[in-house]
CSV table of C-alpha atoms (C1' of nucleotides) in Angstrom, one decimal:
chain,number,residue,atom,x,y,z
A,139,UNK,CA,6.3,4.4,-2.1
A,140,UNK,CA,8.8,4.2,0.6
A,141,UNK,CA,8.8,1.3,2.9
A,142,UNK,CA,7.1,2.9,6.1
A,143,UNK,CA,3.9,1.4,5.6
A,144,UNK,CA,6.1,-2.0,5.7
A,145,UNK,CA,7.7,-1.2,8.3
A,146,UNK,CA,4.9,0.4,10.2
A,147,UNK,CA,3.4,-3.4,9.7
A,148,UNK,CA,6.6,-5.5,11.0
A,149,UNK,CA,6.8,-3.5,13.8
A,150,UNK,CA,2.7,-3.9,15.0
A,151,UNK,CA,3.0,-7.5,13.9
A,152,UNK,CA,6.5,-8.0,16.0
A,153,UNK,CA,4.5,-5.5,19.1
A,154,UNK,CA,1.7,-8.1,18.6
A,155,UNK,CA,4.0,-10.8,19.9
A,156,UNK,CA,5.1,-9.3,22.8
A,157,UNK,CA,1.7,-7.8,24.6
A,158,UNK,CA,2.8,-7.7,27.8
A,159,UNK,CA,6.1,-6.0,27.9
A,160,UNK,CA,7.9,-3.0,25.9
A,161,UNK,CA,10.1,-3.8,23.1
A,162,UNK,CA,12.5,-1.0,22.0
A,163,UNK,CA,13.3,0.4,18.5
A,164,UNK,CA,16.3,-1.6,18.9
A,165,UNK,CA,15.1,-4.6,19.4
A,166,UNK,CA,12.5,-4.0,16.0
A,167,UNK,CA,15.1,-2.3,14.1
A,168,UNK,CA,17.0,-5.7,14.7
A,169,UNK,CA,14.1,-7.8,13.3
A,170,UNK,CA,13.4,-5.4,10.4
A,171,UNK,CA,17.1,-5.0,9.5
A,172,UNK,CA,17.1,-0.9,9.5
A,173,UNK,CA,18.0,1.6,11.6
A,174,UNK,CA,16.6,2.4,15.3
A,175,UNK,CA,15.7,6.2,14.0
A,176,UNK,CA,13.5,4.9,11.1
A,177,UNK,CA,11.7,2.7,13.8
A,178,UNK,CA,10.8,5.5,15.7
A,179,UNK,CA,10.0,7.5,13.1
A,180,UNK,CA,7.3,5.1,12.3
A,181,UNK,CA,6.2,4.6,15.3
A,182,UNK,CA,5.6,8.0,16.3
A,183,UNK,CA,3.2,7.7,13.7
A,184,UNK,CA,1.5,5.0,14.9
A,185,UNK,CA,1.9,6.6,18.6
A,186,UNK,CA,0.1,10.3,17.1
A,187,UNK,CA,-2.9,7.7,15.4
A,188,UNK,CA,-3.4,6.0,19.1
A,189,UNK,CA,-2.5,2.4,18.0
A,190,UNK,CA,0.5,2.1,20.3
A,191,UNK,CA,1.9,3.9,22.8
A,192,UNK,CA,5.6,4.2,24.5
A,193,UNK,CA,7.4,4.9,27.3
A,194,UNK,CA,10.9,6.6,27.1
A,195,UNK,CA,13.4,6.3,29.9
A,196,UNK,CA,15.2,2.7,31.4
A,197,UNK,CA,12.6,0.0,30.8
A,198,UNK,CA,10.8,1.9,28.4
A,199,UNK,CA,9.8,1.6,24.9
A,200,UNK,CA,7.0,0.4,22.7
A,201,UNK,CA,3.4,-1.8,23.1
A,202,UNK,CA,0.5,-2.6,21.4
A,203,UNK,CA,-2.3,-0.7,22.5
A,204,UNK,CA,-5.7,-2.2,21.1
A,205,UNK,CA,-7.0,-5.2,20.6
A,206,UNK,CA,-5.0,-7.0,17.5
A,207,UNK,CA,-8.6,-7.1,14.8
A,208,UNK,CA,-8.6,-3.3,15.3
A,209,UNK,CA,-5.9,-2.8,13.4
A,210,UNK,CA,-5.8,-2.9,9.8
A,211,UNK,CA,-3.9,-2.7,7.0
A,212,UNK,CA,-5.7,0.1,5.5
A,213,UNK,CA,-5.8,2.4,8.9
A,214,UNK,CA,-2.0,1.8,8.5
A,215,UNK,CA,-2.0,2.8,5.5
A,216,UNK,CA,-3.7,5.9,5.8
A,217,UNK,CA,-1.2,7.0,8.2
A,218,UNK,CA,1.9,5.9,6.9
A,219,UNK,CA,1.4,6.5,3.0
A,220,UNK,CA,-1.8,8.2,1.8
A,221,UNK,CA,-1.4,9.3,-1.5
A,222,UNK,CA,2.0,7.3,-2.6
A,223,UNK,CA,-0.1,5.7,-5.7
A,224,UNK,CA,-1.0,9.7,-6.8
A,225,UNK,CA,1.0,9.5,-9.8
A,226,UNK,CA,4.2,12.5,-9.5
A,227,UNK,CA,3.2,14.7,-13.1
A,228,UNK,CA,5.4,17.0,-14.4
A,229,UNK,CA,4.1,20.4,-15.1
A,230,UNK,CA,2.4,19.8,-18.6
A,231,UNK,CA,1.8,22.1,-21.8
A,232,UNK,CA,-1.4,23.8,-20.9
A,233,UNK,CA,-1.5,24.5,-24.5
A,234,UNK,CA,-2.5,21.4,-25.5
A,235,UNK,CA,-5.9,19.8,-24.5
A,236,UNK,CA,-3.9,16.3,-23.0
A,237,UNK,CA,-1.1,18.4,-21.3
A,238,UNK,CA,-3.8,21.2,-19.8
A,239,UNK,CA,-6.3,18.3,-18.4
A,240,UNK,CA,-4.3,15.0,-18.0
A,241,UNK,CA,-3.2,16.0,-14.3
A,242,UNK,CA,-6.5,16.3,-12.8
A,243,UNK,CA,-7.8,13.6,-14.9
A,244,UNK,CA,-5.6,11.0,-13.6
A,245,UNK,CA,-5.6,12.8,-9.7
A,246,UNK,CA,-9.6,11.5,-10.2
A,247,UNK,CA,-8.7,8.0,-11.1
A,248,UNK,CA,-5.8,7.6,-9.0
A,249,UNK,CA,-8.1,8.7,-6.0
A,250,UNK,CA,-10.6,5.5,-6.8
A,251,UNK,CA,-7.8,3.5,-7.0
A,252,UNK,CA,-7.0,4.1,-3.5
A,253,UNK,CA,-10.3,4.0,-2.4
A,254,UNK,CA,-10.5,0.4,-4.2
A,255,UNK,CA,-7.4,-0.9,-2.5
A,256,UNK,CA,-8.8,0.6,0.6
A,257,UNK,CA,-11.6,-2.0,0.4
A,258,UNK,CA,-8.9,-4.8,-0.2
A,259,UNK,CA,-6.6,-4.0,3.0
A,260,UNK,CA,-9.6,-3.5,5.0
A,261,UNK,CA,-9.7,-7.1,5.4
A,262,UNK,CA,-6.3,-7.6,6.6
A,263,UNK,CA,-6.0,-6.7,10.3
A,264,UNK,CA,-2.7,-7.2,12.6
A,265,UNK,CA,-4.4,-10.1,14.0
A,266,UNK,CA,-4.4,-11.9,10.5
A,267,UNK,CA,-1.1,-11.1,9.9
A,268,UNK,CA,0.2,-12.6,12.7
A,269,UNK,CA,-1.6,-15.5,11.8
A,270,UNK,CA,0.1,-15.5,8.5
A,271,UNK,CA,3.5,-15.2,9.8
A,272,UNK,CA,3.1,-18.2,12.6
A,273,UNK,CA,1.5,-20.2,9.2
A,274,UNK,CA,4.8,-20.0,7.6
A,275,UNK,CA,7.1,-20.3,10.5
A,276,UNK,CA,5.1,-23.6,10.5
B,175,UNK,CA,6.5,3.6,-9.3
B,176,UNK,CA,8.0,5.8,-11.7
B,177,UNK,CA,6.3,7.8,-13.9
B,178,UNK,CA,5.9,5.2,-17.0
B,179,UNK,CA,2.5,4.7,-16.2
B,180,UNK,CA,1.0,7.9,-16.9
B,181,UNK,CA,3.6,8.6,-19.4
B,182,UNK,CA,1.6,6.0,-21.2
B,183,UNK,CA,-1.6,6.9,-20.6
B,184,UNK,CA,-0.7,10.6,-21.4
B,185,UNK,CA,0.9,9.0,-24.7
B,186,UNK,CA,-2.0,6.8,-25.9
B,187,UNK,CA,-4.7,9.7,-25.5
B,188,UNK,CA,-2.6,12.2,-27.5
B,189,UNK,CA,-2.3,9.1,-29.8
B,190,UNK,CA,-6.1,8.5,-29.7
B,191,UNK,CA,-6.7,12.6,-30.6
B,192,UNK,CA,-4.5,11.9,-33.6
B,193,UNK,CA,-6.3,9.4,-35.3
B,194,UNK,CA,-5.1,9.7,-38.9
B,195,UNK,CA,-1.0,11.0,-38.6
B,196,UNK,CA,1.9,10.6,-37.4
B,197,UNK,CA,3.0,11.8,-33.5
B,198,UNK,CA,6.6,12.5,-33.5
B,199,UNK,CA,8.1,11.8,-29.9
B,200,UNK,CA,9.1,15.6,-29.6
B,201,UNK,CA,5.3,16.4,-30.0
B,202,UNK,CA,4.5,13.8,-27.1
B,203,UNK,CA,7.0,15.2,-25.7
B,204,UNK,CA,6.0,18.6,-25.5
B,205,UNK,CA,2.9,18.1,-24.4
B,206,UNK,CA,3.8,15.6,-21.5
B,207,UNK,CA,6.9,18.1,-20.1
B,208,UNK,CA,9.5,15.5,-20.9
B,209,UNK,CA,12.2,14.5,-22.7
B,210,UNK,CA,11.6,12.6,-26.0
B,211,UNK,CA,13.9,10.3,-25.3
B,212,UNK,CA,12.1,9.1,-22.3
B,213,UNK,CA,8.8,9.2,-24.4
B,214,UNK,CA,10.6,6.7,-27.2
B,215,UNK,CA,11.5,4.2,-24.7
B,216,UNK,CA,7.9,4.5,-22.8
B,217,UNK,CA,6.3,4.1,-26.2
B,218,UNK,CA,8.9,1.4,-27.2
B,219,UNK,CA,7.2,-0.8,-24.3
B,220,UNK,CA,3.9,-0.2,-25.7
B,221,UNK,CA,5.1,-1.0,-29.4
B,222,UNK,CA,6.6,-4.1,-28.4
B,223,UNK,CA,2.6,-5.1,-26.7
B,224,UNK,CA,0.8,-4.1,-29.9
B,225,UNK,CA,-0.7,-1.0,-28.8
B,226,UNK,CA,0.8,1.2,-31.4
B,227,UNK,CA,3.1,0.9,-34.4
B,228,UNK,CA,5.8,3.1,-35.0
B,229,UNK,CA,7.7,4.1,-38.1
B,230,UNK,CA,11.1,5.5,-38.4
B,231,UNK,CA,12.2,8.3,-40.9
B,232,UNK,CA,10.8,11.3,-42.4
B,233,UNK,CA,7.0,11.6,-41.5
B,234,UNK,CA,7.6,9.1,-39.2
B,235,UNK,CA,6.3,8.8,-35.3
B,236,UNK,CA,3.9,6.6,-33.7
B,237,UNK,CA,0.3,6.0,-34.4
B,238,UNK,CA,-2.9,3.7,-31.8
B,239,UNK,CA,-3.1,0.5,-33.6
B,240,UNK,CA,-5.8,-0.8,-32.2
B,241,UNK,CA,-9.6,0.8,-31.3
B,242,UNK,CA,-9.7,3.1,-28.1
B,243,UNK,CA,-11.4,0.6,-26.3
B,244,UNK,CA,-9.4,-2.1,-26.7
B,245,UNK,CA,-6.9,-0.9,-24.3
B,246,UNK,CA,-7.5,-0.8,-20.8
B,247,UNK,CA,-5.7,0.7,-17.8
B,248,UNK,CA,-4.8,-2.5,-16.1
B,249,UNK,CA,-3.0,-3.8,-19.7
B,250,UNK,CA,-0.6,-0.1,-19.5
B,251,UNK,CA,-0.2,-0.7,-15.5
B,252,UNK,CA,1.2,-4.6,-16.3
B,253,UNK,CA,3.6,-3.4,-18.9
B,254,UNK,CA,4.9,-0.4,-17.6
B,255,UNK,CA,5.0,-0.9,-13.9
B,256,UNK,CA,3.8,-4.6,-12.5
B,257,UNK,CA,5.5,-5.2,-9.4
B,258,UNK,CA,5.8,-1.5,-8.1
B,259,UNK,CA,3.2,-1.7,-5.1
B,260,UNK,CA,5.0,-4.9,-3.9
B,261,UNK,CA,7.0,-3.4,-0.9
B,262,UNK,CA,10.9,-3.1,-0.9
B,263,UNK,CA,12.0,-5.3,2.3
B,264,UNK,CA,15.5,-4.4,3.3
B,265,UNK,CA,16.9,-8.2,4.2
B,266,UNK,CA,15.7,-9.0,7.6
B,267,UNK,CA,16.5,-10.9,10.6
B,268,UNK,CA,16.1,-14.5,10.1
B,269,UNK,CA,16.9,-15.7,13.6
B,270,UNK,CA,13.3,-13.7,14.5
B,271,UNK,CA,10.1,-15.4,14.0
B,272,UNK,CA,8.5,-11.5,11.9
B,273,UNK,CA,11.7,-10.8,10.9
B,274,UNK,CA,12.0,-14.4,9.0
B,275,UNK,CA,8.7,-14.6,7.6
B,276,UNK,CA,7.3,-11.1,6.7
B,277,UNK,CA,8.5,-10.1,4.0
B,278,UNK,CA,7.1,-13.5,2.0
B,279,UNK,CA,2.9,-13.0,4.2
B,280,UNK,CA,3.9,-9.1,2.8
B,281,UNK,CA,4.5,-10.4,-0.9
B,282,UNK,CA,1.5,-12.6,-0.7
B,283,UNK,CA,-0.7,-9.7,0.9
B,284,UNK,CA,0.5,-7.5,-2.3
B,285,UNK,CA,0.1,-9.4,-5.0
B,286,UNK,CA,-3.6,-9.6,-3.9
B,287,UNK,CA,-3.5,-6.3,-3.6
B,288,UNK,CA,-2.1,-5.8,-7.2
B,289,UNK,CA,-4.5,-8.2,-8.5
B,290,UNK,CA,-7.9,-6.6,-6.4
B,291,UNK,CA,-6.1,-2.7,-7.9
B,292,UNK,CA,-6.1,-4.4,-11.5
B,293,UNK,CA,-10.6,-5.4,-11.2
B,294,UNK,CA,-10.3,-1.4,-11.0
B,295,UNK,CA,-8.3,-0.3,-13.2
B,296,UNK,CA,-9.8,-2.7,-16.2
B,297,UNK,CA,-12.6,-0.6,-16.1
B,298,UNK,CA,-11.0,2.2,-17.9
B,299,UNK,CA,-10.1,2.5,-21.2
B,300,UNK,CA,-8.2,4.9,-23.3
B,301,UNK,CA,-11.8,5.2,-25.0
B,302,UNK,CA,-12.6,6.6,-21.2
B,303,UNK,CA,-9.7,9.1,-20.6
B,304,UNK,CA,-10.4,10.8,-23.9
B,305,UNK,CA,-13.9,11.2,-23.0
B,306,UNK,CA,-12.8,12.9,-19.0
B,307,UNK,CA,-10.1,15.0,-20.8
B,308,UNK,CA,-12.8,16.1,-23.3
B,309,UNK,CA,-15.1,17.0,-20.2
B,310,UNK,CA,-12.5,18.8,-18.4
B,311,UNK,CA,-11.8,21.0,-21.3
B,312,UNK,CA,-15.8,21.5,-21.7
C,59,DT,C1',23.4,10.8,39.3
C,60,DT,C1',24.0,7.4,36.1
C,61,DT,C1',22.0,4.5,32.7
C,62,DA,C1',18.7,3.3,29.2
C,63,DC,C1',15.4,4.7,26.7
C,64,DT,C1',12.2,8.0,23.3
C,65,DG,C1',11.8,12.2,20.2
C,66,DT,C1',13.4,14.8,16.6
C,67,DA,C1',16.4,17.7,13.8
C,68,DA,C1',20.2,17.9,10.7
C,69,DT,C1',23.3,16.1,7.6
C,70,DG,C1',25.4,12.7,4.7
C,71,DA,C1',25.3,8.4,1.9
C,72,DA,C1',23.0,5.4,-1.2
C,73,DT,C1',19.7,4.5,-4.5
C,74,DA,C1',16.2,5.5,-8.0
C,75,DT,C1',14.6,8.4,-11.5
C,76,DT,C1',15.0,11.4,-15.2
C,77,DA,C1',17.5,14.3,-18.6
C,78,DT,C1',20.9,14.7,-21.9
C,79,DT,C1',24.2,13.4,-25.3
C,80,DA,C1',25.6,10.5,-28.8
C,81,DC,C1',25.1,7.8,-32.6
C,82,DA,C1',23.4,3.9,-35.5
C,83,DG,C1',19.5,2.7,-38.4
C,84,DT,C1',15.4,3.8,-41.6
C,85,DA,C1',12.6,6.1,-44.9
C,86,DA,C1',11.0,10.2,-47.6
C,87,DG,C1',11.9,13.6,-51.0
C,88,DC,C1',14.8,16.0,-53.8
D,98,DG,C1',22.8,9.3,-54.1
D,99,DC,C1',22.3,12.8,-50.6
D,100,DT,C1',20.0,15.3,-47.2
D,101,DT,C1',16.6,15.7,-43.8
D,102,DA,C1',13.6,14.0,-40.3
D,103,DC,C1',12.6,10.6,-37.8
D,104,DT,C1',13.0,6.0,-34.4
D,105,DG,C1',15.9,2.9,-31.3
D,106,DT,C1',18.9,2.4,-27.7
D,107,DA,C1',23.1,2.8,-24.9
D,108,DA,C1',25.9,5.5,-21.9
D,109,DT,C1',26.4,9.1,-18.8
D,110,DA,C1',25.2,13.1,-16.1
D,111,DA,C1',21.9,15.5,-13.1
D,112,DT,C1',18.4,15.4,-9.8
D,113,DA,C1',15.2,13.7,-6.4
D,114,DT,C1',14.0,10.5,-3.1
D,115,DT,C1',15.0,7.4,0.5
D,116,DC,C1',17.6,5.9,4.2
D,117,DA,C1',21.4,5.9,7.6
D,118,DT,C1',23.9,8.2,10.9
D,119,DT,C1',25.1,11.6,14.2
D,120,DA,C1',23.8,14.6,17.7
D,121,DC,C1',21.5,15.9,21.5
D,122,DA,C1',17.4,17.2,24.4
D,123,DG,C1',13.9,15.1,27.3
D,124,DT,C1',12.2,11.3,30.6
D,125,DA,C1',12.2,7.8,33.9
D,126,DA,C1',14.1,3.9,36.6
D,127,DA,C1',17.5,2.2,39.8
DNA sequence: TTTACTGTAATGAATATTATTACAGTAAGC
DNA sequence: GCTTACTGTAATAATATTCATTACAGTAAA
């Protein structure tokens, strides 16, 4: 997995924080310690899925634009990594009964896993996360 | 992740379909679309755990030491690959209230998450993947 | 019309994964 | 004993993936 669904997260949780003016991919790439491309690589992502939307020109940027618990972890997941636990299989012998049926038989369980973990960052919503952060700053 | 993971599952059902010899890495191997070498030192992990035995020299190969059941998903994923959902974080800002705390709510959210994906993947034993690689071939 | 942004493509650098080579160690069978 | 067929493991090379960087077009404010 590559770290956009991580960074798709600091950047809501760091949007969260600032509701009522724009941040640029700057200022997050700052915080997240990456560059401002990546940011709005993300974020475009985020933009497409309707969870924030931007501005570009002087004074422009990025802001939240739901309500905090409407946001999960999961939905963010979706978007920014769906399929990263699919397991990469090299073309296997089709010869042999493991090599020909492996593939699809771990495609199968590698799909419930997802679903299962689905159920697990369901609970976690932006607004929790914040929560979590301000916890520790504490 | 890397591949280890299903290298080992891949590995244990060939193992499992070979009850009463011998598996030479090459024949892994073959069937698996890799390199032996890679197979030995997949296999070495699940040597050192008890899962198999090996034995060098003519004849030799590896060989399931325990029962097909005995040997769940979750017990592969922890050897060959605990750790590999929690996220990379590139060092972040520490003068920013996300950027200092994120990446330890992020660890926390993903060991849960590694934890809730391990309740799944308990429920499947090697016993299990024989039987869906059987019923793929059917 | 300049300045400060987003949006995105293209390319290069860094990192992670995998293959390959090499060789020491072990056991079977002649 | 000697050869053959294996495992075990380190070292290095090849490849793939991820990420940074550059470049530049488009947009809006002042």
């Amino acid at each position: 997995m590559n770290s956009d669904f991580t960074l798709a997260i600091h950047s809501l949780t760091l949007l969260a924080l600032q509701p009522d003016r724009m941040s640029t991919s700057e200022y997050i790439a700052e915080s997240a310690g990456v560059h401002p491309v990546r940011i709005r690589k993300v974020l475009s992502l985020l933009k497409k899925n309707g969870f924030i939307t931007s501005k570009e020109g002087t004074g422009g940027g990025f802001i939240f634009a739901l309500e905090l618990d409407q946001v999960n972890l999961w939905d963010i997941y979706q978007i920014t990594s769906e399929g990263a636990l699919q397991p990469k299989c090299t073309e296997s012998n089709g010869q042999c009964i493991v090599g020909a049926n492996m593939k699809s038989v771990l495609f199968t369980i590698f799909m419930g896993a997802e679903e299962h973990l689905g159920l697990y960052l369901k609970d976690y919503t932006i607004k929790e996360v914040v929560e979590l952060v301000k916890q520790k700053e504490a």
